[in-house]
CSV table of C-alpha atoms and ligand atoms in Angstrom, one decimal:
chain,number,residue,atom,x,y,z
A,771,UNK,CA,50.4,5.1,34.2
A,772,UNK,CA,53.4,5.5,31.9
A,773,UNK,CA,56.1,7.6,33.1
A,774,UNK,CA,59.1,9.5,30.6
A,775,UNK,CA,61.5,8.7,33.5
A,776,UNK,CA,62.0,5.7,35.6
A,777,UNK,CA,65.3,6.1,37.9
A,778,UNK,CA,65.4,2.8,39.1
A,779,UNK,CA,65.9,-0.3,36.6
A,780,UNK,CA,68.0,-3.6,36.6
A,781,UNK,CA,70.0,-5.6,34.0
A,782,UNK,CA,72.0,-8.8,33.6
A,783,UNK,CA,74.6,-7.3,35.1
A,784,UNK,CA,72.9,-8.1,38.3
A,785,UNK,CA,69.9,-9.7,38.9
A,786,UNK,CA,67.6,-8.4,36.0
A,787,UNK,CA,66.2,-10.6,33.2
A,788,UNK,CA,67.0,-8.3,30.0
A,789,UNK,CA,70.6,-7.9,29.0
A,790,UNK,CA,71.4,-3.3,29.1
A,791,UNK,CA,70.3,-3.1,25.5
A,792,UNK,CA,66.7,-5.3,25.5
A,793,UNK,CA,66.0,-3.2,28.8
A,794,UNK,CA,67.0,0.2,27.0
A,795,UNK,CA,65.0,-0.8,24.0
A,796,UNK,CA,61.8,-2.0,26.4
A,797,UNK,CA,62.1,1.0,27.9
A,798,UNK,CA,61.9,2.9,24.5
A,799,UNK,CA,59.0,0.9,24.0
A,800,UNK,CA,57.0,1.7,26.8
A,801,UNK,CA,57.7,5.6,26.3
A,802,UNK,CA,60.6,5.9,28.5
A,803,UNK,CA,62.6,9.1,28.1
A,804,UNK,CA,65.2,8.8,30.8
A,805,UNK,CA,66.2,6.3,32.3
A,806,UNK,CA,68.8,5.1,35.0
A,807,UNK,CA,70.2,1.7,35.1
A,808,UNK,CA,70.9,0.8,38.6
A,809,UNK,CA,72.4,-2.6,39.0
A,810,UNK,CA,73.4,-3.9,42.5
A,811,UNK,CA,77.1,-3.1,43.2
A,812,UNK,CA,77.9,-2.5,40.1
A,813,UNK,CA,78.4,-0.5,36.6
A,814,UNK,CA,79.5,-3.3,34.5
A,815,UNK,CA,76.0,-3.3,32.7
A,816,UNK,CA,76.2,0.7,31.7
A,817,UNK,CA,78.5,0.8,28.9
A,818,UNK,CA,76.4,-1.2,26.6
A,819,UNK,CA,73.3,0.5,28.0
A,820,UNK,CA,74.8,4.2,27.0
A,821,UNK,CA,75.6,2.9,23.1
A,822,UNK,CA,71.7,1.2,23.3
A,823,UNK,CA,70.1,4.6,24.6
A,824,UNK,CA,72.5,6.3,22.0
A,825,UNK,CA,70.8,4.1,18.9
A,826,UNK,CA,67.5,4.3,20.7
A,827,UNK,CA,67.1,8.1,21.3
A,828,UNK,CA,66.7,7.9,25.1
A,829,UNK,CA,69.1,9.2,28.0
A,830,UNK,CA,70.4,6.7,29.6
A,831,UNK,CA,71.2,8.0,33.5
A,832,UNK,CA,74.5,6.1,34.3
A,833,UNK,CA,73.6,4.4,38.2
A,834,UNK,CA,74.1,2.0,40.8
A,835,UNK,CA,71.8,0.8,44.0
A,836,UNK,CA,74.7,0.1,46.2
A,837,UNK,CA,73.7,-2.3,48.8
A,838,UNK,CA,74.9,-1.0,52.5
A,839,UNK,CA,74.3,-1.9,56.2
A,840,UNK,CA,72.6,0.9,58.3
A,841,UNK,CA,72.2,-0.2,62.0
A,842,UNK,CA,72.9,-3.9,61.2
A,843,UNK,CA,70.4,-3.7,58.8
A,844,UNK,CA,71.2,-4.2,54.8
A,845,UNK,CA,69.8,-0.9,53.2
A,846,UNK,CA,70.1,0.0,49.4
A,847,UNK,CA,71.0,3.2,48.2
A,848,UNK,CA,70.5,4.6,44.4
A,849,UNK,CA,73.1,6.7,43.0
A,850,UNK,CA,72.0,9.0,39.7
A,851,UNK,CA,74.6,10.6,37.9
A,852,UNK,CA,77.7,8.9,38.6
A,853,UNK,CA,80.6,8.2,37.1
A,854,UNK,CA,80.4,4.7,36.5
A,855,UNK,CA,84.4,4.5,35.7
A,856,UNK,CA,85.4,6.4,39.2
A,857,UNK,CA,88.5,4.5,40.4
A,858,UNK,CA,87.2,5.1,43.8
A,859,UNK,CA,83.7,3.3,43.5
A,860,UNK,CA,85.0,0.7,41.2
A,861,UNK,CA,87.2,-0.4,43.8
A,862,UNK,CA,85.0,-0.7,46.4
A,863,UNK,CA,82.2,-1.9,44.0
A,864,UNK,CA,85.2,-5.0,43.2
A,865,UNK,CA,84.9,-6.0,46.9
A,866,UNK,CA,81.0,-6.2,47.6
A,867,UNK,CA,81.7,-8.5,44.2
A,868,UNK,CA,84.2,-10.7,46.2
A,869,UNK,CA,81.7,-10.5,49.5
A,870,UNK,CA,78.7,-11.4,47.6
A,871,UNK,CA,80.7,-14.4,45.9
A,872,UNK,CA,81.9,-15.6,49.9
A,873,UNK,CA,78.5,-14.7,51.1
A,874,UNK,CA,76.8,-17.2,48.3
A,875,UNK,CA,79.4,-20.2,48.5
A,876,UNK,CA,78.1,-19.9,52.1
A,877,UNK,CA,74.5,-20.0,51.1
A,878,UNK,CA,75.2,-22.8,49.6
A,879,UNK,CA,76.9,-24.6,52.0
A,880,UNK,CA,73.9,-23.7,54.1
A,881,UNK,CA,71.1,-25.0,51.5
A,882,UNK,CA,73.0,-27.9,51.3
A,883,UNK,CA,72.5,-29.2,54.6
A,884,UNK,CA,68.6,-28.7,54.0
A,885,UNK,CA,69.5,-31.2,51.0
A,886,UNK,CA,69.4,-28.7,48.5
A,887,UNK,CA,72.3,-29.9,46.4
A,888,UNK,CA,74.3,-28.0,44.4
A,889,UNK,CA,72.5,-24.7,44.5
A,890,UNK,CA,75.9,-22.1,44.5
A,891,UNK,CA,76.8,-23.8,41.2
A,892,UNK,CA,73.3,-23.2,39.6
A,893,UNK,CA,73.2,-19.9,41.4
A,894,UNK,CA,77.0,-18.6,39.7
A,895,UNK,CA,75.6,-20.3,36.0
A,896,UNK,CA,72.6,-18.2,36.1
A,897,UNK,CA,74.3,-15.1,37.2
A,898,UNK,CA,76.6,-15.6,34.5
A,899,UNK,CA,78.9,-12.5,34.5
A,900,UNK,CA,76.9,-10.5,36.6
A,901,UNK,CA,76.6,-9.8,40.3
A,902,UNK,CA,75.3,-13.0,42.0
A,903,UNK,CA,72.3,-12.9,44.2
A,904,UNK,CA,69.1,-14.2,46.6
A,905,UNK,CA,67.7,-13.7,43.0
A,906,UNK,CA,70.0,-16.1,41.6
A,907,UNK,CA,69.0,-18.8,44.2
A,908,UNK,CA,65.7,-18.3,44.1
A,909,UNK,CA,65.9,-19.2,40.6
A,910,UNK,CA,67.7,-22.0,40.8
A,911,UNK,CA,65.1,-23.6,43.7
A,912,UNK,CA,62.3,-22.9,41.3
A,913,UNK,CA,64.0,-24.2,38.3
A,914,UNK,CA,65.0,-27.4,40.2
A,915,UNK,CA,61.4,-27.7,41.4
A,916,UNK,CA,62.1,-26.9,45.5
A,917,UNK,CA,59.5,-24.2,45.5
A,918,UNK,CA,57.3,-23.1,42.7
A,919,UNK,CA,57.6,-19.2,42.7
A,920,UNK,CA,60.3,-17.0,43.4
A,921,UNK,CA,58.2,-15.2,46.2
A,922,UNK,CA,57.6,-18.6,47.7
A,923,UNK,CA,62.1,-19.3,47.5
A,924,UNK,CA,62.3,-15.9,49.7
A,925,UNK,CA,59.5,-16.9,52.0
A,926,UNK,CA,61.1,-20.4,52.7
A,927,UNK,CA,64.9,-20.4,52.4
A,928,UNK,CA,66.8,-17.1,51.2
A,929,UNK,CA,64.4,-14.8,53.3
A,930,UNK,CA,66.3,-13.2,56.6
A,931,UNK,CA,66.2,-16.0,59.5
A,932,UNK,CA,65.7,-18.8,56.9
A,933,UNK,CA,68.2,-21.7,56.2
A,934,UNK,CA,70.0,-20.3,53.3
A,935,UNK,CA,70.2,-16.5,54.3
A,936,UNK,CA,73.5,-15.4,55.3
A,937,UNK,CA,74.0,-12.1,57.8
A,938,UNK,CA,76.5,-9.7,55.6
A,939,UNK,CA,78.0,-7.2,56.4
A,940,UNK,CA,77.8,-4.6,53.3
A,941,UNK,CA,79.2,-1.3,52.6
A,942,UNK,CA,79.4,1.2,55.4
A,943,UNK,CA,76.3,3.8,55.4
A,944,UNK,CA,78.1,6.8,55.2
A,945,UNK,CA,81.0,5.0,52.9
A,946,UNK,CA,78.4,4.2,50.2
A,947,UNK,CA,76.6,7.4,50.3
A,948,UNK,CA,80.4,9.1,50.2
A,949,UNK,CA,81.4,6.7,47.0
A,950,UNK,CA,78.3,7.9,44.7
A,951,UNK,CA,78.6,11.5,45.9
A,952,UNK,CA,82.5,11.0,45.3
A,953,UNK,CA,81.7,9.5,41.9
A,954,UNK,CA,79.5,12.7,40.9
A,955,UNK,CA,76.2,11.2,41.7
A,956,UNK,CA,73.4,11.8,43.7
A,957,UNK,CA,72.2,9.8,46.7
A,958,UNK,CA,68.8,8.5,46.9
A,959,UNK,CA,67.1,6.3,49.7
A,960,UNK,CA,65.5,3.1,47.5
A,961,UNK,CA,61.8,1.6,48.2
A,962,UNK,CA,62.1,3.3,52.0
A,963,UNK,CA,58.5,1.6,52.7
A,964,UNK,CA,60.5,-1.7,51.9
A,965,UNK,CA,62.3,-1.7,54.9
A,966,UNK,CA,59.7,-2.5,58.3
A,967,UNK,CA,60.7,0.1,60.2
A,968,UNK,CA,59.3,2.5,62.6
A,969,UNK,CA,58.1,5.5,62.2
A,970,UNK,CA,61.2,6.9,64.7
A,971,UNK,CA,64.0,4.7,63.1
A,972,UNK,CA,62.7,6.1,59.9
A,973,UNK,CA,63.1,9.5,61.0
A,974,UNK,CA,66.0,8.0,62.7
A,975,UNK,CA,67.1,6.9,59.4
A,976,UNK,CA,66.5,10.4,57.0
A,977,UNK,CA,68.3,12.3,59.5
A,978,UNK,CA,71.4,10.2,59.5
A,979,UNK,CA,71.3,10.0,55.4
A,980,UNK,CA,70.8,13.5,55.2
A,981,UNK,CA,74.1,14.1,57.7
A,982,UNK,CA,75.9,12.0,54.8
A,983,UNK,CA,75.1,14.0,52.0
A,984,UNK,CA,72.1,12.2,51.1
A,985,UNK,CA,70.0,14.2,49.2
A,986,UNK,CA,66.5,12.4,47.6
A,987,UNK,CA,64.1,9.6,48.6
A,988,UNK,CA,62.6,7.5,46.7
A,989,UNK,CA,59.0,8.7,46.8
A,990,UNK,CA,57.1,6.2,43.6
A,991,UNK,CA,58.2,3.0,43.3
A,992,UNK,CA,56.9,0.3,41.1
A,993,UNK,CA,54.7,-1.1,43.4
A,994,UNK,CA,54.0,1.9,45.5
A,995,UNK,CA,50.0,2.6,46.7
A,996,UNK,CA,48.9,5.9,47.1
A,997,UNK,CA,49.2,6.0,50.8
A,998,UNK,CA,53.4,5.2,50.3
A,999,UNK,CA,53.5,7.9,48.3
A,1000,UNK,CA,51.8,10.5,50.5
A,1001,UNK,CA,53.8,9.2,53.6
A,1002,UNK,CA,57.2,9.3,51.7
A,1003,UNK,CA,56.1,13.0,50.0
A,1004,UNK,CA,55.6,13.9,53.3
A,1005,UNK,CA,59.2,12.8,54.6
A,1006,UNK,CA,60.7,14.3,51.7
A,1007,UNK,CA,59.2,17.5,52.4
A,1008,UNK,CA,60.1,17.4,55.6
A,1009,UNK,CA,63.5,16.4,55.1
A,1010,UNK,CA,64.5,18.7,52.4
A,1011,UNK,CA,64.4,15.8,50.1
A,1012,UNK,CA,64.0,15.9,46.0
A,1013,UNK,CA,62.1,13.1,45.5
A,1014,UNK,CA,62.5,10.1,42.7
A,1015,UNK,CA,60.7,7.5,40.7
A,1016,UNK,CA,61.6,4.6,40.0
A,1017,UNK,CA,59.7,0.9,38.9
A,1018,UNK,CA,62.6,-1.1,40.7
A,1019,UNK,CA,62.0,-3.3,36.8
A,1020,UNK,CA,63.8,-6.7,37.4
A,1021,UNK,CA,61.9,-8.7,34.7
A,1022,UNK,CA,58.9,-9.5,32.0
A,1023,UNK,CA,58.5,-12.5,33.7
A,1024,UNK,CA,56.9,-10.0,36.8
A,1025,UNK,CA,54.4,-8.0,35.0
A,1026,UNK,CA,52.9,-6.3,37.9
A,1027,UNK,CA,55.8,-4.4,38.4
A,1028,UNK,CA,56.7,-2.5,34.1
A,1029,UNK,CA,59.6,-0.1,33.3
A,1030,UNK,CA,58.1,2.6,33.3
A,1031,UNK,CA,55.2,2.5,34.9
A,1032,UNK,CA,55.4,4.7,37.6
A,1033,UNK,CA,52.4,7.0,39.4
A,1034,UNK,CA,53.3,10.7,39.0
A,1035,UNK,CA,55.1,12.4,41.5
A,1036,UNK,CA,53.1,14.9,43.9
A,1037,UNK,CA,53.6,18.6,42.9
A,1038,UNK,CA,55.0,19.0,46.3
A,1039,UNK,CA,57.8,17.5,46.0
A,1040,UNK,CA,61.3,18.6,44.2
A,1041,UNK,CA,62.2,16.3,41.5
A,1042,UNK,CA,65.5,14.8,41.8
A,1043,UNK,CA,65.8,15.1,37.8
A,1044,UNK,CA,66.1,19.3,38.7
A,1045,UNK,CA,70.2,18.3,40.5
A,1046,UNK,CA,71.0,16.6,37.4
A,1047,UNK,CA,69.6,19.5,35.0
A,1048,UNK,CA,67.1,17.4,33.4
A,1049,UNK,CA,64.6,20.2,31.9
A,1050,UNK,CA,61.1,18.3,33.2
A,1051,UNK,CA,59.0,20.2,35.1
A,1052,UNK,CA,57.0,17.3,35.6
A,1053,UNK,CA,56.3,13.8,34.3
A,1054,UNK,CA,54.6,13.0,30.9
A,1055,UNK,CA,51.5,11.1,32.1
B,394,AMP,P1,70.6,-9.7,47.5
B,394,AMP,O1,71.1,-8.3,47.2
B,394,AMP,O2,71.5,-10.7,46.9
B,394,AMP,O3,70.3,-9.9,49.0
B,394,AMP,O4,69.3,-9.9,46.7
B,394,AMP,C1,68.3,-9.0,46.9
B,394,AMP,C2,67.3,-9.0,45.7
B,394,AMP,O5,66.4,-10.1,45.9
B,394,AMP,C3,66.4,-7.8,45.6
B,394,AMP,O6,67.0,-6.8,44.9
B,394,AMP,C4,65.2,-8.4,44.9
B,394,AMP,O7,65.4,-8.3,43.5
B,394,AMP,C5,65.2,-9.8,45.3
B,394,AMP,N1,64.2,-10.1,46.4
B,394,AMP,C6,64.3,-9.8,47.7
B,394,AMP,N2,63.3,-10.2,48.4
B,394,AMP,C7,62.4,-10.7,47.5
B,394,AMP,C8,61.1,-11.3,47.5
B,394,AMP,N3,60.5,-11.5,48.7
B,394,AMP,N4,60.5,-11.7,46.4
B,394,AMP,C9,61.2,-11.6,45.2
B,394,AMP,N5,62.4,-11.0,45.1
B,394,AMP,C10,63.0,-10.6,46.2
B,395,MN,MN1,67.2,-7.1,42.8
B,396,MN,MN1,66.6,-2.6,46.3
B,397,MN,MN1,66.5,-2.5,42.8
């Protein structure tokens, strides 16, 4: 099912496959009205997106998935809306760029020892400009023929408790949620089935967003079934969340997840669109 909005996409500028213009013009082409970029810890990719959308007749939604640690646990949190120039979040933004750089000489370091040579260089090649990440070295052990899928790199060394993962301590919670609101944005919980958790640590969880100023969930993803979505309706309801869509798009290369392609949302939930005065009522099936 195609989908006019998709709130959740990701460029060169982190770990997508499409530069910000192809992924504004594939999302054109799959019938994409309004879309958010949301790269990891960073903006860098939304200028050229913006003059893209402007050629292509879209909206482009300027965002970010800022990547923060919740309980010792990494989290990611979408913002909508923001700023992508606020001094504020650039700053901070600038040091998860300097973490993640540490954090992936050290995965190296660590591959290394399991006599995977060289894989922080090939790592901070194909990342290019943009953010490094797992993604990154899960390329790099495919390419150089140490595992033959990326699933099958996450499952054997960059997965959490496997040689090359490294425990990092992101953004703060309540600091991340504060930059996006500070930056004009809206908050949003990303892929909240993603994350193995309880049913108490996920009510646990909403409740201590929502006492930052969080203010949606993520309610379709990409690869979201139709029991994820009733469960995370559900919370949003409960919660007072709006809810959002979003594909999570990385890459052509992964077809079963499209830009794009998104299940509807449930009529009983508030879309998150309605806070940044987008005049849908509901998606274009
Ligand atoms: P990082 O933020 O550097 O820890 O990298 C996280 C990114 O790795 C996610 O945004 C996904 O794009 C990707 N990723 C994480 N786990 C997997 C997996 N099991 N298979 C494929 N990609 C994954
Ligand atoms: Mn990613
Ligand atoms: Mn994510
Ligand atoms: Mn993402």
């Amino acid at each position: 099912m195609t989908c006019c909005v998709d709130f959740h996409t990701h460029s060169t500028a982190s770990d997508g496959q499409l530069s910000p213009a192809d992924l504004v013009l594939r999302a054109r082409d799959k019938g994409v009205r309004y879309l958010a970029l949301t790269d990891h810890d960073t903006t860098a990719g939304i200028a050229e997106a913006r003059a893209a959308a402007d050629r292509s007749g879209l909206d482009l939604i300027p965002g970010v998935e800022v990547s923060v640690t919740w309980e010792n646990q990494c989290l990611h949190i979408v913002g909508v809306g923001i700023d992508p120039q606020h001094p504020p979040l650039i700053a901070a933004l600038d040091s998860v760029q300097q973490l993640r750089i540490a954090r992936a000489s050290e995965m190296g370091r660590r591959l290394e020892k399991k006599g995977i040579i060289g894989a922080f260089e090939g790592a901070s090649e194909l990342a290019g400009k943009g953010m490094i990440t797992r993604t990154h070295f899960a390329k790099y052990l495919v390419n150089r023929n140490h595992c033959s899928t990326i699933q099958k790199a996450f499952d054997q060394y960059l997965g959490r408790g496997k040689a090359g993962f490294v425990q990092t301590r992101w953004l703060d919670f309540d600091q991340g949620i504060g930059l996006i609101m500070a930056a004009g944005g809206t908050a949003i919980i990303a892929h909240p089935r993603r994350y193995d958790l309880t049913a108490t640590r996920m009510r646990k969880l909403l409740g201590d967003f929502r006492a930052a100023g969080g203010r949606a969930i993520e309610v379709v993803c990409g690869n979201s079934n139709r029991e994820d979505i009733r469960d995370s309706a559900r919370h949003a309801q409960e919660f007072g969340f709006l809810g959002s869509v979003g594909s999570d798009f990385h890459s052509p290369d992964a077809p079963w997840i499209e830009i794009g392609r998104l299940k509807p949302l449930p009529d009983s939930v508030e879309p998150v669109w309605k806070a940044l005065g987008i005049p849908l009522n509901s998606v274009v099936a």
